[in-house]
Each structure stands twice: as structure tokens, then as C-alpha cells.
Amino acid sequence: MAYLLKFPPSTRPQNLLSEPFVVFGIQGINIFTSLPSRIPMAMVLHYAPKLRTWVLPPPENLPKKVAADALRTPLVGINILEPIAIDGLLWIINKMLQVSGAPLTDPLFFNVQPDICASVRILQAWKTLEIAPAGADGLRIHLTACVMMGPPVTLEELKTVWESFEKDSAIAKETAQNFYRNTIEMEYTHLQAKAFREYITADRERRKFFKSLESEFPNSEGVFEPIKSNESKPGEEDIGSIPYWMEPKQSAVSRQRSAEILENFGTRRVSVSEKRAREKNDGEEMRRRLRRLRSDESLRSVEDEPLKPIADYAGDEEKQITVNESDMVDMRADRRRSEVGEANILTRFLRPFTLNQKQDKQVEKMPPERSFPPGTDPELLFQATHGSLLAQALERYAKEDYDGQVANQEMTTRHDDPAKEKKTGD
């Protein structure tokens, strides 16, 4: 998100990245560990001339060890006397290092976009350093997009925006509209709604500002009006006044005897009538699913239907082939026999792949079996079954065949060359 900030065009000095380096402080508090370790002084004074007024004079009467370290790595202190956020200053300094060509301590720093509060703090730091306001226009657009199309604003974000921007600014207006939209859509709990109401109504100007936007949301009438029926009882937590359309609806169903039903997300308490209706619907759905186990006329597959006459085109003559019922019985029987045969062959060939670890010892005691019976073409069998496991069996069969050929070749070589066999024996 480095494009959110831009410095005004200027001529870069030749010693932009040269020593000395800066040690920053904010109102007398050292923040050296929160910023990059090597920040050239010429760079920060070039992009933010305001920092020149806060440069500290060189210290005197330093201990010998500290003075020796200062000679090797010259450092200059800058103490910012105005309030400024550390993360806001960090964003600006990293942007300076990036445009200057210096290496960043965290190369992925700009891969994370700032949230609403962080964006406001960066804008405040940009304003404190008196850098050209146009350079932060991208960050203002990003902040406006966050409150327009982002998730519901929190109370902290609402306070930050209200205290940092003018009341007639676009960001303040969009933040208030975000609150209204998500309040109508019930995105806030009762406690959150109470906290928002207390904060908005605590200030007359703030209440007037939010009241002026109420006309843009017709369903938001009464957002800040108390409801007498929502008073808490003794011993219960006071959730505060809520809008009338957020009050839980009371009906005759809630006053009936309740029951529990199981949902995917957990147990839910409902009325007895609703539970009976749910059980009835579940029973009908289960009967509809069990129908698939029976051969109803409506669920009969296409293969079980009697074959209709089909056209066999041989040249220019059209022939009609009629299949009678006896032929259909024979065809179905042949098809079943072929399917059973293929299943038996597949089970026999893939037996080593289907046994679990507990049966490994039993597999070792089994007599060795051929991977395929004599006269069976593996390619035709693969085309007949179309199984991925059968492909593994074919690969295993080919590997065993290859290992056997290698072993036979070694035996033949030893038999032909007695000297080599004797040498091997030695």
C-alpha cells in the first residue's frame, strides 16, 4: 500500500543516504526500538523540513565508550515536541526509505493495508510534519472506501473519526452513514447499540449531526429514543434502550411449552408444534430418499426400460431392428455375467492394494499369485474396467515382469562366465 502516500517532486541531494543517522523521540520518550535502526538525517530533513526545528544539539561530556561509539556511527537526536502516533511516523519514514532506494527493515511492510484507526493516525502524522496535503489524497480515498464499503464501524473507529475530521467532511459523513446502515441491518448487539447511543447523545453537536442524517434512512426512526418496555429487572444486566424495531418480538409461540431440536450448528429450543412440523417434514424427506431403494416406475433407470427400435444405417438403406423380450433377458444376463467377471478379476488383482496394515503378515503367508491369468491381455482388461487402482496393478505387474527379466539375465551371465561367478563368490 505504498501508493497511498506521495512526496512532492523535488531534486534529491547527493548525500541523501549518507551519515549521520537519526534517533527519534516523541516528547522526550525514546522510540528508537520502534523505528528502523538506520534513518539518514539528510533524508528525513529533505522530505520533512519541519523536523529541522526539533533537531537536538550534540551532547557534551559523554563517557569515553559512548563517544567512541558515536565516532564509528554518528547519531543525531530529533525530539518531536508535538503529539504524533508511532505507527503513523513509521509509515512516513518507511515511505521515505522506499523512495530513496534504501533497504527496508521489513520488505513486506507495505503489503498490509492500514485499517480505519491506523489511516487516521497516519494522516495526523502527515499533518504534524507539515508535508504537502495532496500527497495523502490516496490515503484519504482509502479511508473513505473503508467506511463506505467495509465492515460495520466500531465505537473506537467512530470516536477516532469524529475527533480527527471536520464535521462537514466526507469521511465523517460516510462513517455516520455506515453506523446507520449496519444498525438497521442489526449488525450490532444490544450492548453495542447502547454504547453507541450513549456516546452520540452525550454531546449536543454530535447528536445534532447524527439526527440530520436520519432522514436519509427511513427505517432509522427512533434509533436514539428509549423504550419503556425494555427496562431491566432487578438482578439482570441493563442492556440500555434500543430502537423499537430491534426489540425481540413476543408471540404466542414463545409462551408455549418449548422443546429442543438438533441443527447443524447445535441445539435449538423451539415450540412443540414447530418440533412436530419439523419431524413431519423430515419423515417425508426420508421416505422420498428411501424410494430410491425400490424399483418404482417413476424411478426406473433408462437401462431398465425396454429397448425401442433403433435405426441401423447401412449405406442408403434404413433397417429397423426389433428386439423382443427374450433377447432383452439374454442381453441383461450377459451384461451381469460380464460385470461379475470383471469385478472378480479386479478384486483378485488388487488384493495387495486393499489389505490394511494388520493383514500384512497374512499376505506374506499367502502363496504367490500371478498378476494376470494366462491369456489375459492387460491392455484389454484396463479398457474394460477403467479403474485407477487397476492402473496401479498394471504398473506393479510390469515392474515385477521387468525385475524377473533382470534376474534371469544376471543368472544367464553368471552361467556363461564361470570366472565372474567365482569372483563374485569370493
XYZ file of C-alpha atoms in Angstrom, residues 309-314 316-322:
13
model
C -36.461 -49.992 -32.331
C -33.282 -48.283 -33.460
C -32.203 -47.360 -36.937
C -29.157 -49.014 -38.421
C -27.954 -47.088 -41.455
C -26.018 -49.273 -43.897
C -28.582 -45.682 -48.231
C -30.890 -48.348 -46.842
C -32.570 -47.851 -43.471
C -33.083 -51.012 -41.466
C -35.292 -51.445 -38.432
C -34.038 -53.848 -35.764
C -36.666 -55.001 -33.276
